[in-house]
Short mmCIF file of C-alpha atoms in Angstrom, two decimals:
data_model
loop_
_atom_site.label_atom_id
_atom_site.label_comp_id
_atom_site.label_asym_id
_atom_site.label_seq_id
_atom_site.Cartn_x
_atom_site.Cartn_y
_atom_site.Cartn_z
CA MET A 1 65.01 5.32 -16.99
CA ALA A 2 62.21 6.28 -19.81
CA ALA A 3 60.96 2.35 -19.75
CA ALA A 4 60.46 2.22 -15.90
CA ALA A 5 58.38 6.12 -16.39
CA PRO A 6 55.34 3.29 -18.07
CA ARG A 7 55.27 0.96 -15.90
CA ALA A 8 54.92 4.13 -13.08
CA LEU A 9 52.10 4.85 -14.65
CA ALA A 10 50.28 2.06 -15.03
CA ALA A 11 51.04 0.76 -10.64
CA LEU A 12 49.65 4.62 -9.96
CA GLY A 13 46.43 4.42 -12.57
CA ALA A 14 45.98 1.16 -11.26
CA ALA A 15 46.16 2.40 -7.08
CA LEU A 16 43.71 4.26 -7.93
CA LEU A 17 41.14 2.88 -9.32
CA LEU A 18 41.49 0.45 -6.03
CA ALA A 19 41.03 3.44 -4.12
CA VAL A 20 37.96 4.52 -5.73
CA SER A 21 36.09 1.34 -6.28
CA GLY A 22 37.19 0.51 -2.36
CA ARG A 23 35.45 4.33 -1.47
CA ALA A 24 32.08 3.25 -3.66
CA GLY A 25 31.58 0.17 -1.69
CA LYS A 26 32.70 1.74 1.69
CA TYR A 27 29.93 4.59 0.28
CA SER A 28 27.52 2.05 -0.41
CA ARG A 29 27.58 0.58 2.64
CA GLU A 30 27.56 3.35 5.10
CA ALA A 31 24.82 4.23 3.10
CA ASN A 32 23.07 1.04 4.24
CA GLU A 33 24.40 0.86 7.21
CA GLY A 34 23.45 4.22 8.20
CA LEU A 35 19.67 3.85 7.10
CA ALA A 36 19.14 0.49 9.39
CA ALA A 37 20.64 3.14 11.82
CA ALA A 38 18.75 6.06 11.19
CA GLY A 39 15.56 2.99 12.38
CA ALA A 40 16.70 1.64 14.98
CA LYS A 41 17.26 5.60 16.52
CA ARG A 42 14.24 5.89 15.48
CA ARG A 43 12.61 3.61 17.34
CA GLU A 44 13.83 4.38 20.71
CA ALA A 45 12.58 8.04 20.12
CA GLY A 46 9.25 5.82 18.78
CA GLU A 47 8.43 5.28 15.23
CA PHE A 48 6.04 7.75 14.82
CA ARG A 49 5.14 11.98 16.84
CA VAL A 50 1.58 10.52 17.12
CA VAL A 51 1.01 8.88 20.51
CA ARG A 52 -2.11 6.46 19.33
CA LEU A 53 0.14 5.23 16.34
CA ASN A 54 2.75 4.32 17.90
CA GLN A 55 -0.01 2.09 20.57
CA VAL A 56 -1.17 0.26 17.88
CA TRP A 57 2.54 -0.05 16.44
CA GLU A 58 3.95 -0.95 19.60
CA LYS A 59 0.28 -3.74 19.58
CA ALA A 60 1.32 -4.69 16.11
CA GLN A 61 5.37 -6.19 17.56
CA ARG A 62 2.79 -8.51 19.71
CA LEU A 63 1.10 -10.24 16.22
CA HIS A 64 2.04 -12.57 14.50
CA LEU A 65 3.02 -10.96 10.96
CA SER A 66 5.68 -11.18 8.47
CA ALA A 67 8.13 -8.90 7.81
CA VAL A 68 5.99 -8.53 4.50
CA LYS A 69 3.02 -7.31 6.24
CA LEU A 70 4.65 -5.35 10.17
CA ALA A 71 7.02 -3.23 6.62
CA GLU A 72 3.20 -3.12 4.85
CA LEU A 73 1.62 -1.58 8.10
CA HIS A 74 4.73 0.90 9.27
CA SER A 75 3.40 2.46 5.74
CA ASP A 76 -0.18 2.61 6.64
CA LEU A 77 0.65 4.25 10.15
CA LYS A 78 3.20 7.22 7.79
CA ILE A 79 0.27 8.09 5.77
CA GLN A 80 -2.42 8.38 8.13
CA GLU A 81 0.66 9.32 10.59
CA LYS A 82 1.25 12.50 7.61
CA ASP A 83 -2.47 13.23 7.35
CA GLU A 84 -2.68 13.65 11.30
CA LEU A 85 0.26 15.90 11.71
CA SER A 86 -1.79 17.89 8.62
CA TRP A 87 -4.93 17.87 10.36
CA LYS A 88 -2.87 19.46 13.25
CA LYS A 89 -2.30 22.35 11.61
CA LEU A 90 -5.51 22.85 9.72
CA LYS A 91 -6.82 22.63 13.44
CA ALA A 92 -5.02 25.28 14.86
CA GLU A 93 -6.45 27.87 11.89
CA GLY A 94 -9.23 26.88 11.92
CA LEU A 95 -9.30 24.74 8.74
CA ASP A 96 -11.33 22.36 10.42
CA GLU A 97 -14.75 23.76 11.64
CA ASP A 98 -17.50 21.05 10.71
CA GLY A 99 -14.73 18.25 12.06
CA GLU A 100 -15.42 15.66 8.43
CA LYS A 101 -11.26 15.57 8.08
CA GLU A 102 -10.51 14.26 11.54
CA ALA A 103 -13.57 11.98 11.24
CA LYS A 104 -12.30 10.87 7.64
CA LEU A 105 -8.94 10.20 10.01
CA ARG A 106 -10.40 8.37 12.89
CA ARG A 107 -12.05 6.25 9.71
CA ASN A 108 -9.03 5.56 7.89
CA LEU A 109 -7.48 4.19 11.16
CA ASN A 110 -10.47 1.97 11.85
CA VAL A 111 -9.36 -0.05 8.42
CA ILE A 112 -6.35 -0.47 9.13
CA MET A 113 -6.50 -1.81 12.18
CA THR A 114 -9.01 -3.74 10.93
CA LYS A 115 -6.96 -5.09 7.58
CA TYR A 116 -4.30 -5.91 9.77
CA GLY A 117 -6.19 -7.68 12.96
CA MET A 118 -6.18 -5.62 15.34
CA ASN A 119 -9.66 -4.24 15.33
CA GLY A 120 -10.40 -7.52 18.50
CA LYS A 121 -12.48 -9.13 15.38
CA LYS A 122 -11.60 -12.56 14.21
CA ASP A 123 -11.56 -11.93 9.48
CA SER A 124 -10.68 -14.42 7.64
CA HIS A 125 -9.25 -11.64 5.82
CA LEU A 126 -6.27 -11.50 7.72
CA VAL A 127 -5.13 -15.09 6.94
CA ASP A 128 -1.01 -13.48 6.56
CA THR A 129 -0.03 -14.26 2.74
CA ASN A 130 3.07 -12.71 0.71
CA TYR A 131 4.76 -13.73 -2.37
CA ILE A 132 7.38 -15.86 -1.69
CA LYS A 133 5.04 -18.78 0.95
CA ASP A 134 1.70 -18.72 -1.08
CA GLY A 135 2.38 -18.10 -4.50
CA THR A 136 -0.35 -19.12 -6.47
CA GLU A 137 -2.78 -20.89 -3.62
CA SER A 138 -5.97 -19.60 -3.37
CA ASP A 139 -5.93 -19.13 0.35
CA ALA A 140 -9.89 -17.40 0.79
CA LEU A 141 -10.91 -15.00 -1.53
CA ASP A 142 -14.32 -14.40 0.38
CA ASP A 143 -16.64 -14.19 -2.51
CA PRO A 144 -18.05 -16.93 -3.99
CA ARG A 145 -18.30 -15.25 -7.41
CA LEU A 146 -13.93 -14.53 -7.14
CA GLU A 147 -13.91 -17.98 -5.95
CA LYS A 148 -15.21 -19.29 -9.32
CA LEU A 149 -13.16 -17.00 -11.95
CA TRP A 150 -9.75 -18.12 -9.61
CA SER A 151 -11.63 -21.49 -10.48
CA LYS A 152 -11.30 -21.21 -13.81
CA ALA A 153 -8.34 -19.36 -14.50
CA LYS A 154 -5.87 -21.74 -12.44
CA THR A 155 -7.86 -24.40 -14.60
CA SER A 156 -7.54 -22.23 -18.38
CA GLY A 157 -4.26 -23.25 -19.25
CA LYS A 158 -4.42 -19.53 -21.48
CA PHE A 159 -1.77 -17.88 -18.90
CA SER A 160 1.70 -19.17 -17.93
CA ASP A 161 2.84 -19.32 -13.99
CA GLU A 162 3.93 -16.41 -14.75
CA GLU A 163 0.56 -14.86 -15.52
CA LEU A 164 -0.95 -16.87 -12.79
CA ASP A 165 0.71 -15.09 -10.17
CA LYS A 166 0.57 -11.29 -11.71
CA LEU A 167 -3.81 -12.55 -11.70
CA TRP A 168 -3.28 -13.88 -8.80
CA ARG A 169 -2.46 -10.07 -7.89
CA GLU A 170 -5.02 -8.55 -8.36
CA PHE A 171 -8.01 -11.41 -7.32
CA LYS A 172 -6.39 -9.96 -3.70
CA HIS A 173 -6.16 -6.34 -4.64
CA HIS A 174 -10.31 -6.36 -5.37
CA LYS A 175 -10.78 -8.62 -2.52
CA GLU A 176 -9.41 -5.99 -0.33
CA LYS A 177 -11.11 -3.63 -2.53
CA ILE A 178 -14.53 -5.04 -0.92
CA HIS A 179 -13.23 -5.58 2.48
CA GLU A 180 -12.66 -1.28 2.85
CA TYR A 181 -15.68 -0.85 1.13
CA ASN A 182 -17.61 -2.88 3.18
CA ILE A 183 -15.80 -1.10 6.39
CA LEU A 184 -16.68 1.89 5.05
CA LEU A 185 -19.85 1.03 4.66
CA GLU A 186 -20.26 -0.11 8.12
CA THR A 187 -19.05 3.07 9.58
CA VAL A 188 -21.28 5.18 6.93
CA SER A 189 -24.52 2.60 8.70
CA ARG A 190 -23.99 3.34 12.46
CA THR A 191 -23.14 6.92 12.25
CA GLU A 192 -26.21 7.40 9.93
CA ASP A 193 -28.41 5.17 12.82
CA ILE A 194 -27.57 7.46 15.35
CA HIS A 195 -28.40 10.58 13.63
CA LYS A 196 -32.25 9.48 12.55
CA ASN A 197 -32.24 9.21 16.34
CA VAL A 198 -31.82 13.21 16.05
CA ILE A 199 -35.32 14.94 17.58
CA HIS A 200 -33.90 17.86 17.00
CA PRO A 201 -32.04 19.36 14.14
CA SER A 202 -29.26 21.53 15.01
CA GLU A 203 -26.38 22.89 13.52
CA GLU A 204 -24.55 20.93 14.86
CA ASN A 205 -26.17 17.88 12.88
CA LEU A 206 -26.81 19.45 9.86
CA VAL A 207 -22.46 19.62 9.73
CA LYS A 208 -22.75 15.87 10.83
CA GLU A 209 -24.72 15.57 7.79
CA GLU A 210 -22.39 17.14 5.84
CA ILE A 211 -19.89 14.50 6.27
CA LEU A 212 -22.03 12.43 5.35
CA HIS A 213 -22.64 13.63 2.87
CA SER A 214 -19.03 12.65 1.96
CA LYS A 215 -18.21 9.72 3.08
CA HIS A 216 -21.43 8.16 1.06
CA ARG A 217 -19.48 9.76 -2.22
CA GLU A 218 -15.72 8.02 -1.29
CA LEU A 219 -18.42 4.80 -1.16
CA LYS A 220 -19.79 5.43 -4.43
CA ASP A 221 -16.41 5.74 -5.37
CA LYS A 222 -15.35 3.22 -3.76
CA LEU A 223 -18.36 0.94 -5.00
CA ARG A 224 -17.72 2.23 -8.79
CA SER A 225 -13.93 1.01 -9.21
CA ILE A 226 -15.00 -2.22 -7.49
CA ASN A 227 -17.33 -2.82 -10.26
CA GLN A 228 -15.14 -2.43 -13.01
CA GLY A 229 -12.02 -4.05 -11.32
CA PHE A 230 -14.64 -6.88 -11.03
CA GLU A 231 -15.49 -6.52 -14.52
CA ARG A 232 -12.01 -6.56 -15.73
CA LEU A 233 -11.07 -10.35 -13.39
CA ARG A 234 -13.97 -11.11 -15.23
CA LYS A 235 -13.12 -10.71 -18.95
CA VAL A 236 -8.72 -11.87 -18.09
CA SER A 237 -10.20 -15.88 -16.52
CA HIS A 238 -12.45 -15.24 -19.24
CA GLN A 239 -9.73 -14.91 -22.71
CA GLY A 240 -5.92 -14.10 -20.59
CA TYR A 241 -4.21 -11.01 -20.83
CA ASP A 242 -4.27 -8.74 -23.58
CA THR A 243 -0.51 -8.71 -25.13
CA ASN A 244 -0.98 -5.54 -25.81
CA SER A 245 -1.87 -4.52 -22.13
CA GLU A 246 -1.09 -0.62 -21.28
CA PHE A 247 0.02 -1.85 -17.42
CA GLU A 248 0.55 -4.72 -16.25
CA GLU A 249 0.12 -3.52 -11.89
CA PRO A 250 -3.44 -4.29 -10.25
CA ARG A 251 -3.52 -0.80 -8.62
CA VAL A 252 -2.05 1.12 -11.77
CA ILE A 253 -5.31 -0.57 -13.62
CA ASP A 254 -7.58 0.42 -11.59
CA LEU A 255 -6.08 4.14 -11.32
CA TRP A 256 -6.45 3.90 -15.33
CA ASP A 257 -9.34 2.40 -15.84
CA MET A 258 -10.94 5.12 -13.44
CA ALA A 259 -9.02 7.71 -15.09
CA LYS A 260 -10.91 6.85 -19.19
CA SER A 261 -14.74 7.80 -17.11
CA ALA A 262 -12.69 10.75 -15.25
CA ASN A 263 -13.56 14.77 -16.43
CA PHE A 264 -10.26 15.16 -17.76
CA THR A 265 -8.58 16.61 -21.08
CA GLU A 266 -6.45 14.36 -23.52
CA LYS A 267 -3.32 15.93 -23.11
CA GLU A 268 -4.40 15.72 -19.07
CA LEU A 269 -4.96 11.79 -20.04
CA GLU A 270 -1.57 11.89 -21.97
CA SER A 271 0.09 12.76 -18.51
CA PHE A 272 -1.98 10.59 -16.68
CA ARG A 273 -0.13 8.22 -18.30
CA GLU A 274 3.08 8.37 -18.60
CA GLU A 275 2.27 9.39 -14.45
CA LEU A 276 1.39 6.25 -13.96
CA LYS A 277 3.48 4.13 -15.55
CA HIS A 278 6.57 5.51 -13.78
CA PHE A 279 4.13 4.67 -10.50
CA GLU A 280 4.74 0.95 -12.18
CA ALA A 281 8.16 0.78 -11.70
CA LYS A 282 7.62 2.39 -8.31
CA ILE A 283 6.28 -0.55 -6.91
CA GLU A 284 7.95 -2.65 -9.10
CA LYS A 285 10.66 -1.91 -7.12
CA HIS A 286 8.54 -2.40 -3.92
CA HIS A 287 7.60 -5.67 -4.61
CA HIS A 288 11.14 -6.56 -5.74
CA TYR A 289 12.41 -5.46 -2.78
CA GLN A 290 9.49 -6.98 -0.49
CA LYS A 291 10.57 -10.15 -2.14
CA GLN A 292 13.96 -9.45 -0.84
CA LEU A 293 12.26 -8.77 2.72
CA GLU A 294 10.66 -12.58 3.07
CA ILE A 295 13.65 -13.38 1.55
CA SER A 296 16.22 -12.17 4.69
CA HIS A 297 13.73 -12.89 7.00
CA GLN A 298 13.80 -16.59 6.53
CA LYS A 299 17.38 -16.48 6.75
CA LEU A 300 17.50 -14.85 9.59
CA LYS A 301 15.21 -17.23 11.81
CA HIS A 302 17.81 -19.76 10.08
CA VAL A 303 21.08 -18.23 11.19
CA GLU A 304 19.38 -17.32 14.50
CA GLU A 305 19.02 -22.01 15.13
CA THR A 306 22.22 -22.29 13.77
CA GLY A 307 24.73 -20.31 16.62
CA ASP A 308 27.32 -18.88 14.27
CA LYS A 309 26.64 -14.92 15.98
CA ASP A 310 28.81 -12.99 12.87
CA HIS A 311 26.80 -14.95 10.56
CA LEU A 312 23.38 -13.92 12.68
CA ASN A 313 25.76 -10.23 12.77
CA ARG A 314 25.66 -10.24 9.14
CA ASN A 315 22.65 -11.14 8.60
CA LYS A 316 20.17 -9.05 10.86
CA GLU A 317 22.51 -5.71 9.74
CA LYS A 318 20.60 -6.74 6.67
CA TYR A 319 17.50 -7.58 7.25
CA ALA A 320 17.67 -4.68 8.71
CA MET A 321 18.33 -1.96 5.97
CA LEU A 322 16.02 -4.36 3.73
CA GLU A 323 13.46 -3.80 6.84
CA GLU A 324 14.25 -0.28 6.51
CA LYS A 325 14.22 0.16 2.24
CA THR A 326 10.73 -1.61 2.37
CA LYS A 327 9.32 0.43 4.54
CA GLU A 328 10.60 3.45 2.77
CA LEU A 329 9.56 2.65 -0.57
CA GLY A 330 6.34 1.86 0.63
CA TYR A 331 5.37 4.93 2.00
CA LYS A 332 6.36 6.56 -1.03
CA VAL A 333 4.00 3.98 -2.68
CA LYS A 334 0.81 4.45 -0.35
CA LYS A 335 1.97 8.89 -0.82
CA HIS A 336 1.76 8.60 -4.21
CA LEU A 337 -1.73 6.91 -5.05
CA GLN A 338 -3.38 9.18 -2.74
CA ASP A 339 -2.63 11.70 -3.97
CA LEU A 340 -3.59 9.54 -7.56
CA SER A 341 -6.68 8.73 -6.45
CA SER A 342 -7.17 11.78 -4.94
CA ARG A 343 -6.69 13.64 -8.46
CA ILE A 344 -9.63 11.17 -10.85
CA SER A 345 -11.79 11.52 -7.31
CA GLN A 346 -11.59 15.58 -8.01
CA GLY A 347 -12.05 14.74 -12.01
CA LEU A 348 -15.33 11.72 -11.13
CA GLN A 349 -17.18 14.58 -9.03
CA HIS A 350 -17.16 17.29 -12.06
CA ASN A 351 -18.49 14.72 -13.61
CA GLU A 352 -21.18 15.17 -11.56
CA LEU A 353 -21.96 18.23 -11.28
#
């Protein structure tokens, strides 16, 4: 009887452990299923709360974009949605009388439309690239200086395959910064042409002039970032990566270089450095999910061809879960980037005063 008691207790413990383990697995599964279900429910009601953003998203569904690109677009549109809803609230309170914030929203949407090939123009910038498919292929950097640097870096023998992949991401990031600068420059040029053609100055035109000054400040910030970024690429391409480098992600390196030029105290700069470390970890997690999403998309296409219904349903569920997680992380990364960039911009403007 006494000997049976420990065996009974052990059996009970094992049963409880099995139950807890099963429940944990169930909760994890339910969380993933809930994430996918939330995405399906949102799609039925409309992805976004702003009509024109839904129209952009519906148009994007008809384009041949990769799963990763679509998830990126979704994140960009979620940021645009947040900004537009905030602006509507400001407008209702009479706090955007000069129309500056509304003009910036239009400009941002124009950048998004151009970035994903929805502005009606053919653009080699939109050659679809992703981490799995393209690796370190120099498909189109659209700048002879960048092409030359990249070619030298590839043949220098200074970089491992992993470092070349990292450097390629930096080159692509730099190309995107130039592209966004050109879109903004074109917008400013159009606005200036209209402004010059006005014969009689009025209060409204003085307001528009202030908006132009604001755009010029934004252009100046972007151009400073481009010049700093090119100098960094030139240095890394010739010397290789510094083993003591604090950051690896291109966007974080950009932010840190800009922060060091801003009007921050030593304590503020140290605090910013710590926040950038957290931001870089968030970006790495997003990259991980982007890779998993691309793999899942390729696998789903393969399973669709085999015709195994059960296998297909399981892969669809996994793909839906990864798609939602990638969108969610993409939004968090872009929102965090927006907040950090705004703080640096304020610091740089303070320097100029």
